[in-house]
mmCIF file of C-alpha atoms and ligand atoms in Angstrom:
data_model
loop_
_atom_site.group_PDB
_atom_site.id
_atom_site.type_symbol
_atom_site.label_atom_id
_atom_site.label_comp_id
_atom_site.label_asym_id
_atom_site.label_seq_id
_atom_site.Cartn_x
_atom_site.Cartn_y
_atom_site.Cartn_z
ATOM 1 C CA UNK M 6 90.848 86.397 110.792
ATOM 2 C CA UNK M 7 90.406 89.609 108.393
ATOM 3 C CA UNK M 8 91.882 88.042 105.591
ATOM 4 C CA UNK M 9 89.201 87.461 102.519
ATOM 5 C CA UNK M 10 90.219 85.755 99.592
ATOM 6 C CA UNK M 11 87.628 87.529 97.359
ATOM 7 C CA UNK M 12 89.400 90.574 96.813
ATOM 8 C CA UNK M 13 92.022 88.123 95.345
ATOM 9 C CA UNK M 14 90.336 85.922 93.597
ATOM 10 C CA UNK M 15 91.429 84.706 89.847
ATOM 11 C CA UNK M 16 94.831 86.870 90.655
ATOM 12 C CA UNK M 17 98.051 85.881 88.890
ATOM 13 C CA UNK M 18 98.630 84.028 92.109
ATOM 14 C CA UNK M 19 95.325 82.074 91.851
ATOM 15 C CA UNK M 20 95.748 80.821 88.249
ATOM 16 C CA UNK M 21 99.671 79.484 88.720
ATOM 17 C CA UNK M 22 97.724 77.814 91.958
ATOM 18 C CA UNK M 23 94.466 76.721 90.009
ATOM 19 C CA UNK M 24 96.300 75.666 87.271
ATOM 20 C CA UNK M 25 98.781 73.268 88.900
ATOM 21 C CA UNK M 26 96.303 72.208 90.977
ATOM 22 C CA UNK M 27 93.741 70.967 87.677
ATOM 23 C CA UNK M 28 96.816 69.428 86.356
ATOM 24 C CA UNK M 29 97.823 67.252 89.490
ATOM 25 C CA UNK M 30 94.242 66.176 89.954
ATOM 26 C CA UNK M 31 94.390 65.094 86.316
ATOM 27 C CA UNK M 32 96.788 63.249 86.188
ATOM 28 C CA UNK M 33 96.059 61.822 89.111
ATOM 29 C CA UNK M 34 92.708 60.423 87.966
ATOM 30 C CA UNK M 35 94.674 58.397 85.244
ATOM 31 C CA UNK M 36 94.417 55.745 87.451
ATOM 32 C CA UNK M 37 91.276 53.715 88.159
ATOM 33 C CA UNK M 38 91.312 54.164 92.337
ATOM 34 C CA UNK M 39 89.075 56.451 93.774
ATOM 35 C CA UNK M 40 91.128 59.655 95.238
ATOM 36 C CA UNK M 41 90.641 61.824 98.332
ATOM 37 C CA UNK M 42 91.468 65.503 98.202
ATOM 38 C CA UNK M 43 91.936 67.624 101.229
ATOM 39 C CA UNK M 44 91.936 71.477 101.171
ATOM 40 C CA UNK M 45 92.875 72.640 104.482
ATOM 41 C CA UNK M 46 92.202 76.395 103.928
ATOM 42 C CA UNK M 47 88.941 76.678 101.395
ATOM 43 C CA UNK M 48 87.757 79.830 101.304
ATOM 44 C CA UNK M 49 84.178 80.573 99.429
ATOM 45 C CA UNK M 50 84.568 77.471 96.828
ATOM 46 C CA UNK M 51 83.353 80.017 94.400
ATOM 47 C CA UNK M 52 83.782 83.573 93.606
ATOM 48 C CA UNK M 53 81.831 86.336 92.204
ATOM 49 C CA UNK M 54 83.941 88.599 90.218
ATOM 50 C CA UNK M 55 81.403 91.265 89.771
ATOM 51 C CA UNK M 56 81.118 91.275 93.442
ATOM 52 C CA UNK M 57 82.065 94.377 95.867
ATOM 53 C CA UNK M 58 85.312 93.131 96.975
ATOM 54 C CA UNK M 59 86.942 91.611 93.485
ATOM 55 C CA UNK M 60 85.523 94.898 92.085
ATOM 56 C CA UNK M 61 87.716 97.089 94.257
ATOM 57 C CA UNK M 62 91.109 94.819 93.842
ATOM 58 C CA UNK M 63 90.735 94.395 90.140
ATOM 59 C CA UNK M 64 93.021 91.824 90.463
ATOM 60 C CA UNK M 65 91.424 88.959 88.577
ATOM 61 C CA UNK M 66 91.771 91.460 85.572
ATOM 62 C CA UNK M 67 96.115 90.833 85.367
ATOM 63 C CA UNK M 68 95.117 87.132 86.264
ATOM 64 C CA UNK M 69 92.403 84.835 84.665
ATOM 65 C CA UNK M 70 91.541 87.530 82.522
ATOM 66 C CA UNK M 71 94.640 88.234 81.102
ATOM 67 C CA UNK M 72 95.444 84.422 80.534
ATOM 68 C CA UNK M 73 92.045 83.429 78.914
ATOM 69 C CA UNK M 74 92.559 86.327 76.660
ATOM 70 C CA UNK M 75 95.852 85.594 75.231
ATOM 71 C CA UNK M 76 96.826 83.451 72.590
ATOM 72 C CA UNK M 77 97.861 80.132 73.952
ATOM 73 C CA UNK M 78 101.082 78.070 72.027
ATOM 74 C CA UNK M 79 99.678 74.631 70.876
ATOM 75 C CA UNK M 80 102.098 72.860 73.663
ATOM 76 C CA UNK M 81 100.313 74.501 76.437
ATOM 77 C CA UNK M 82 96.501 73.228 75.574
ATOM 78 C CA UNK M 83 97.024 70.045 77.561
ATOM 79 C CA UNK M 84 98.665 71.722 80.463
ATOM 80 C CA UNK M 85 95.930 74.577 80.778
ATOM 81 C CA UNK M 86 92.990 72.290 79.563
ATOM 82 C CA UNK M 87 91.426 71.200 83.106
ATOM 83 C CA UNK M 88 91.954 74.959 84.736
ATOM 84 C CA UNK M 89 90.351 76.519 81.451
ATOM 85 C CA UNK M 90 87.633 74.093 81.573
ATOM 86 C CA UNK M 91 86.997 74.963 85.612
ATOM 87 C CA UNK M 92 86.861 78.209 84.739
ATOM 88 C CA UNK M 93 84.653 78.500 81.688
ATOM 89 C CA UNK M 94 84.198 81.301 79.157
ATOM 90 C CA UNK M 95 83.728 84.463 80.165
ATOM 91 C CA UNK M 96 79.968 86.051 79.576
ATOM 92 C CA UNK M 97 79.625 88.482 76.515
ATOM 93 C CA UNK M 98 80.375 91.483 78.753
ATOM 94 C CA UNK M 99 84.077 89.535 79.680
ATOM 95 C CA UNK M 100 82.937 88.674 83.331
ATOM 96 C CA UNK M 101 82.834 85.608 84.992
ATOM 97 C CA UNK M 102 80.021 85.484 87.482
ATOM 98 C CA UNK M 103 82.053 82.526 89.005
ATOM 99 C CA UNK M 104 85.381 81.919 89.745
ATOM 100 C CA UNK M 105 86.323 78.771 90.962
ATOM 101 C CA UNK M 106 88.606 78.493 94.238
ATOM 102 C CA UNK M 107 90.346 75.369 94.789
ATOM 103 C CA UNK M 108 87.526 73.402 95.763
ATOM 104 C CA UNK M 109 85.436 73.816 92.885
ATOM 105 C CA UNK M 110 88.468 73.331 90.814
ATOM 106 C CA UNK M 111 88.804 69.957 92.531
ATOM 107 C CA UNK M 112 85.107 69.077 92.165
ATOM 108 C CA UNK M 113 85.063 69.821 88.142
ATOM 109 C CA UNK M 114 88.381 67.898 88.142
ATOM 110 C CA UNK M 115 87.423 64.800 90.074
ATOM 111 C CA UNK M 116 85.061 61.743 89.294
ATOM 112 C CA UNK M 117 82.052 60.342 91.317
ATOM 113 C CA UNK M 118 83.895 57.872 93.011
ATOM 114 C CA UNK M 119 86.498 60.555 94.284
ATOM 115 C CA UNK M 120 85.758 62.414 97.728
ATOM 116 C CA UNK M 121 86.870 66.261 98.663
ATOM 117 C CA UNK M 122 87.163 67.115 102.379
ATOM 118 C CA UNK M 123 87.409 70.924 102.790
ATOM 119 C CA UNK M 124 87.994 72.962 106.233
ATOM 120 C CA UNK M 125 87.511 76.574 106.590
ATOM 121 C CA UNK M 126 87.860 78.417 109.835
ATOM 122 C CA UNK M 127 85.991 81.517 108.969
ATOM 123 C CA UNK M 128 82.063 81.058 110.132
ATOM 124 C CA UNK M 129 81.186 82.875 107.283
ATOM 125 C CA UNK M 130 82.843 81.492 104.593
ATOM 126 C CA UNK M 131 82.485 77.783 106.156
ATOM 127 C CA UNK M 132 78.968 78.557 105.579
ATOM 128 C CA UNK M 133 79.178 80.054 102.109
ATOM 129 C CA UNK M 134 81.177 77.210 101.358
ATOM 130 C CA UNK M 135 78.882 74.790 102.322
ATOM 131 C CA UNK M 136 76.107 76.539 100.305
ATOM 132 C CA UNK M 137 78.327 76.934 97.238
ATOM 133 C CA UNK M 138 79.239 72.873 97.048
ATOM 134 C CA UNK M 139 77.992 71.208 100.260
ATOM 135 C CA UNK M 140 75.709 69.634 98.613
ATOM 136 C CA UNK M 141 77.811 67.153 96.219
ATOM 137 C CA UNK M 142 77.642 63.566 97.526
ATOM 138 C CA UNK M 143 80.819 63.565 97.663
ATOM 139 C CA UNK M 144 82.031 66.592 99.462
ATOM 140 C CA UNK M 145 82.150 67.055 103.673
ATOM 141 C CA UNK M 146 82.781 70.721 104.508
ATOM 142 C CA UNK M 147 84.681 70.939 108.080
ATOM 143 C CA UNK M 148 84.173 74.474 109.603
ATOM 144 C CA UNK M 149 87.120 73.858 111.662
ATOM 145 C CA UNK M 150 91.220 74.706 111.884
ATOM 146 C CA UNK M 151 92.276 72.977 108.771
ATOM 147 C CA UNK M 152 96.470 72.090 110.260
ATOM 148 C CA UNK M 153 94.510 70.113 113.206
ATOM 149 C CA UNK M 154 92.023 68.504 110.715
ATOM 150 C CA UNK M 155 94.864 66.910 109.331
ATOM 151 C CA UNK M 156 95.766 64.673 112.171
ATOM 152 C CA UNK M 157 91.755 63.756 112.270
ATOM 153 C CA UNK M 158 91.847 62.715 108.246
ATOM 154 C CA UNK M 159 95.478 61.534 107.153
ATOM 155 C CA UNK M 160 95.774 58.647 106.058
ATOM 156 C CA UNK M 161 92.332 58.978 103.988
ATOM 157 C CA UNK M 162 90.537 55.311 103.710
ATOM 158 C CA UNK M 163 91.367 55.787 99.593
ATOM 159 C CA UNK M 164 95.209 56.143 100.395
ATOM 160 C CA UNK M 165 95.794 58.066 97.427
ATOM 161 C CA UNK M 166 95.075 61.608 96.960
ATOM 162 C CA UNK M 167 96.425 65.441 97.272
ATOM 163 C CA UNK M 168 96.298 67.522 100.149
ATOM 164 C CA UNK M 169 96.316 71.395 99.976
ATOM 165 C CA UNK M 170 97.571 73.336 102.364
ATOM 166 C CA UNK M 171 97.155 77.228 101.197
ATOM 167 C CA UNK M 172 96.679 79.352 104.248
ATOM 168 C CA UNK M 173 96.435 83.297 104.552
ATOM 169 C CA UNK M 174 99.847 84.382 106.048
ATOM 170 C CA UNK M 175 98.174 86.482 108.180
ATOM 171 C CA UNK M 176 100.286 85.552 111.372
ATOM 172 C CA UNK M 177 104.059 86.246 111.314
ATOM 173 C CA UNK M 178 104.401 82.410 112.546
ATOM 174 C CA UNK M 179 102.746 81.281 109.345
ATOM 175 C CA UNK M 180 105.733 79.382 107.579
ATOM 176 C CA UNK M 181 106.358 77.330 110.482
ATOM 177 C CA UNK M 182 103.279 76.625 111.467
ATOM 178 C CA UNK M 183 102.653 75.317 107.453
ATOM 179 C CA UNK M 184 106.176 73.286 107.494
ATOM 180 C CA UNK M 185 105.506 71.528 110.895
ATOM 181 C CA UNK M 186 101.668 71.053 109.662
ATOM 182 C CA UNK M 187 103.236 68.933 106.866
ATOM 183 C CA UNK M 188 106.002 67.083 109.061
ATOM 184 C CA UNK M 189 102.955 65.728 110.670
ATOM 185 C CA UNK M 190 101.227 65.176 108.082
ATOM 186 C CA UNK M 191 103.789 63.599 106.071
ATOM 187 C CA UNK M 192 104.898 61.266 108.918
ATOM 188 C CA UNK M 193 101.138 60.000 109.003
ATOM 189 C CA UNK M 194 100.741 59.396 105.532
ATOM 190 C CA UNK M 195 104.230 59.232 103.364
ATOM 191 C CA UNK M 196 102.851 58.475 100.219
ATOM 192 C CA UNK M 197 99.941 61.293 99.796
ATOM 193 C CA UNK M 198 100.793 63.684 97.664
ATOM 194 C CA UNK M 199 100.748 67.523 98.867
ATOM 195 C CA UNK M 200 101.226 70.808 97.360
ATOM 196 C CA UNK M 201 101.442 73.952 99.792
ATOM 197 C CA UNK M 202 101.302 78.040 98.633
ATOM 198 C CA UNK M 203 103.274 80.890 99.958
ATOM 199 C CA UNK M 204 103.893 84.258 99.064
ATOM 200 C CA UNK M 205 107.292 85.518 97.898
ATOM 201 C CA UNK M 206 107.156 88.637 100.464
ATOM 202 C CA UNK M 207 109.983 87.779 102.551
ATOM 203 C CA UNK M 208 113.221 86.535 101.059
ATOM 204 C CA UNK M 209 114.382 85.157 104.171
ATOM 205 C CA UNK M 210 111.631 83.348 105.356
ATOM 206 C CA UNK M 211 111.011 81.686 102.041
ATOM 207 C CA UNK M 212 114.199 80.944 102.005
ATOM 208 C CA UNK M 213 114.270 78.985 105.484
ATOM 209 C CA UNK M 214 111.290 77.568 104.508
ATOM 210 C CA UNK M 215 113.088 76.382 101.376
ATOM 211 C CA UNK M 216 115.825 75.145 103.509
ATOM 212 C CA UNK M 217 113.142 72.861 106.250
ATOM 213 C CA UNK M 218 111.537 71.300 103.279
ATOM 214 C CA UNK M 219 115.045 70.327 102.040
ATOM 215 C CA UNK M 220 116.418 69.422 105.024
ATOM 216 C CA UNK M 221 113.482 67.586 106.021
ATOM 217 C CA UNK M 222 113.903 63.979 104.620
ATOM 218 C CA UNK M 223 110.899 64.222 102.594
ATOM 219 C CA UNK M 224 111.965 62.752 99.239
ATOM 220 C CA UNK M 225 110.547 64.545 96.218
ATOM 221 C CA UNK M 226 109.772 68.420 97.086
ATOM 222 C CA UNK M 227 109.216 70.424 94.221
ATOM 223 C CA UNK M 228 109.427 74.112 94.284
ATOM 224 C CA UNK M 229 107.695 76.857 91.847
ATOM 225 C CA UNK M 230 108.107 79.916 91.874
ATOM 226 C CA UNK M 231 106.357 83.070 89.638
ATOM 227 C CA UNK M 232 107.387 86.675 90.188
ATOM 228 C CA UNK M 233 105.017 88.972 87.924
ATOM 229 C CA UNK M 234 106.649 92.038 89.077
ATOM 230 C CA UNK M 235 108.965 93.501 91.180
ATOM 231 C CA UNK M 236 108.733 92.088 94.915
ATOM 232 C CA UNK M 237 109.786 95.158 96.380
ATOM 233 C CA UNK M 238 107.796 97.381 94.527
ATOM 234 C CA UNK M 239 104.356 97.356 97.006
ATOM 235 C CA UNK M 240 101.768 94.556 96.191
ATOM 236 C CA UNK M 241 102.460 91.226 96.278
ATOM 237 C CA UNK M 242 103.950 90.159 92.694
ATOM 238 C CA UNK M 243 105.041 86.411 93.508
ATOM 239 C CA UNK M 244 103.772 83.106 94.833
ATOM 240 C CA UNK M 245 105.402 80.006 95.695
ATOM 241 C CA UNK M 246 104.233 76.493 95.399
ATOM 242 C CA UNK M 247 105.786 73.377 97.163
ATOM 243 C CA UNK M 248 104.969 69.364 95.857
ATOM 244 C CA UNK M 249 105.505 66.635 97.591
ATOM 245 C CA UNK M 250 105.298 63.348 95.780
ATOM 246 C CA UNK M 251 104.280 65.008 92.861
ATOM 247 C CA UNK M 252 103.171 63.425 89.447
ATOM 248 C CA UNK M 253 106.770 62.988 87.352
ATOM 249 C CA UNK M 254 105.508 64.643 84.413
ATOM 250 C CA UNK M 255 105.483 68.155 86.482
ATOM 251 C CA UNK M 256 108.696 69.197 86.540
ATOM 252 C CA UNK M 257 108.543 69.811 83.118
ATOM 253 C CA UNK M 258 104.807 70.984 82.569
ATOM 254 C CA UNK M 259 105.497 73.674 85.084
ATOM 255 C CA UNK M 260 108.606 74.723 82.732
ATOM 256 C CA UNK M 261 106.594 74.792 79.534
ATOM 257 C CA UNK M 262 104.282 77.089 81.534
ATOM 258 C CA UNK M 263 105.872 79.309 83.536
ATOM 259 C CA UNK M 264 107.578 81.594 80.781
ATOM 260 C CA UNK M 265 104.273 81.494 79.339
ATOM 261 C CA UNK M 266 102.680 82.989 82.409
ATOM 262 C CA UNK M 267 105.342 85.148 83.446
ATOM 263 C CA UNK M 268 105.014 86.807 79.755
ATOM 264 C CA UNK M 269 101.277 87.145 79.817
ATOM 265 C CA UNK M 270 100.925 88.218 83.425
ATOM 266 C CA UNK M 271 104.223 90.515 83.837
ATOM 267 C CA UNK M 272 103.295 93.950 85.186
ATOM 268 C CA UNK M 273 104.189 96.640 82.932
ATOM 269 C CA UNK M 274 107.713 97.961 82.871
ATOM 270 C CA UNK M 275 109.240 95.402 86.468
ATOM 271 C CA UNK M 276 110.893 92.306 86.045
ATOM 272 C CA UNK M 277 109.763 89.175 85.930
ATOM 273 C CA UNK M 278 111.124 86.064 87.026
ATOM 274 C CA UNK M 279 110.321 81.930 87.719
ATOM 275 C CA UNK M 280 111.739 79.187 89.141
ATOM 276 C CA UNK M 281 110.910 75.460 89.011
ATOM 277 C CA UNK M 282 113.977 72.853 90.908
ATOM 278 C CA UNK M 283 113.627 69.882 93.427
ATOM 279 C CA UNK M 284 114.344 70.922 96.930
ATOM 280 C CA UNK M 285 114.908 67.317 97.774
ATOM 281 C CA UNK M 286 115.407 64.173 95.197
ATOM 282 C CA UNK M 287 115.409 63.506 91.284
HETATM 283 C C1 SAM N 18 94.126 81.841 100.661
HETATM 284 S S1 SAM N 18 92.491 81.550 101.229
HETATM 285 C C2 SAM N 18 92.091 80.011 100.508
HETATM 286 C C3 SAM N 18 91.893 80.032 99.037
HETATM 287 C C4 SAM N 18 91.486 78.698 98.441
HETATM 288 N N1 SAM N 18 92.369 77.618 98.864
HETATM 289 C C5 SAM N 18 91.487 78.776 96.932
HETATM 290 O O1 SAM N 18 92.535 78.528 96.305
HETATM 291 O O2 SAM N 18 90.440 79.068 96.354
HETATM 292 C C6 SAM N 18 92.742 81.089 102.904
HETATM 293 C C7 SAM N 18 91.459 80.732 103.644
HETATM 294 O O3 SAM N 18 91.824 80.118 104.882
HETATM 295 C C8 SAM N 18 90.866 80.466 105.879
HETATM 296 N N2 SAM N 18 91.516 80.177 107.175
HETATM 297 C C9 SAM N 18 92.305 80.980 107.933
HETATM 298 N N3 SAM N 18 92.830 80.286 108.971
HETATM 299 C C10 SAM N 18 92.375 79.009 108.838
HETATM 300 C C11 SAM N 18 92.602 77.794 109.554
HETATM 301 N N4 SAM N 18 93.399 77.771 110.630
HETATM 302 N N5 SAM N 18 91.994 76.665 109.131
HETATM 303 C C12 SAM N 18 91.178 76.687 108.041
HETATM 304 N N6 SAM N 18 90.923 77.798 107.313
HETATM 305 C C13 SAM N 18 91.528 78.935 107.699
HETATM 306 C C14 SAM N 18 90.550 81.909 105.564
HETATM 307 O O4 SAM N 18 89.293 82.273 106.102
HETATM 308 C C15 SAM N 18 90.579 81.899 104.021
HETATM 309 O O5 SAM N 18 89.281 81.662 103.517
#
């Protein structure tokens, strides 16, 4: 396990997956019954962007930096609002001393009567992790493989909630073992929502991963897709995002955003591109 997620925190890839993410939870919590949320791949819960590693990568700088700089249109405040409001201002020297990953986006997000389970494999940032938000009430930290956690957790005792599945794709196997993950998953609990990442790397293993999810019987798979940049042109310029039972109002928040993103995070001079279409149903 070599991959670290802090030299990529707050990337362009991190606030398409940050932002969703806020929204989803959002909406979610419309309704009065407690949630779970289950993040299968963590990471830190928190990041330091003046630290060593997001120093070196720079990356947060064509990412959250970029977005909370630029003027917003008036019909993206709503969308943006929960991930803006995760993230906070920026100190008077434009850092962030914290970024939040996924779980702290979930814990700003969610009520008291809500619950977050979060696995992480790697000792280290299990442990960080733990440090970082462990001690909310209503948080359990799993230092375990997060695709067999899910047979141990699904169905949650709620019966409502979001599962996140957002591994590294270090392994070459990584697609299938992430689309057989969430067979199982989904064949335990049908009506949880869940919303998995990939990187657009490899055309032809995103789309057969494409194909499985619509092939699958699953009902209502959403895809999203963001190119910044040219995907051929060295590093990674686009991430993918799968729903399953998402809210109904996404389809069309992620198409008031994504143009908007796109614009504001394009790299200079390369193409930039986005997607949003159901895989399966609507
Ligand atoms: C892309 S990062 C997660 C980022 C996080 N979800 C966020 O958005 O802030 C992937 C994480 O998965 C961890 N990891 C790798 N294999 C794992 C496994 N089998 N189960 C749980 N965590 C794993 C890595 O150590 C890494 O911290």
């Amino acid at each position: 396990m070599n991959y670290r997620h802090a030299f990529h925190a707050g990337n362009f890839a991190d606030v398409l997956k940050h932002a969703l993410l806020a929204r989803v939870l959002t909406y979610m919590i419309a309704k009065p019954a407690p949630l779970r949320f289950v993040d299968t791949h963590a990471g830190l819960g928190v990041y330091d962007l003046a630290s060593d590693e997001a120093t070196r990568t720079g990356e947060w700088r064509d990412g959250i930096a970029r977005v909370a700089a630029a003027p917003r249109p008036p019909e993206l405040a709503e969308v943006l609002a929960p991930y803006l409001a995760a993230v906070g201002p920026a100190g008077a020297d434009g850092l962030w001393r914290c970024y939040p990953g996924s779980p702290a986006v979930a814990q700003w997000v969610l009520r008291p009567e809500d619950r977050l389970t979060l696995c992480e494999l790697h000792p280290d940032d299990a442990a960080a992790l733990k440090r970082e938000i462990g001690g909310d009430k209503r948080v359990r930290v799993m230092a375990s493989d997060g695709y067999a956690a899910l047979n141990a957790v699904l169905p949650p005792p709620e019966r409502r909630g979001l599962v996140l599945i957002d591994p590294p794709f270090e392994k070459t196997d990584e697609f299938d073992r992430l689309l057989a993950a969430l067979l199982r998953a989904h064949a335990k609990w049908p009506t949880g929502s869940y919303m998995v990442w990939y990187p657009l790397k490899n055309r032809a293993a995103v789309g057969r991963f494409a194909a499985g999810l619509a092939g699958s019987g699953m009902k209502r798979v959403l895809q999203v897709h963001l190119l910044v940049g040219d995907p051929d042109a060295g590093p990674l310029a686009g991430s993918g995002l799968a729903f399953v039972n998402p809210p109904y109002t996404l389809k069309a928040e992620a198409e008031a955003l994504l143009p908007w993103l796109a614009a504001v995070m394009g790299r200079p001079g390369q193409p930039t591109e986005w997607t949003v279409r159901w895989l399966a149903g609507e």
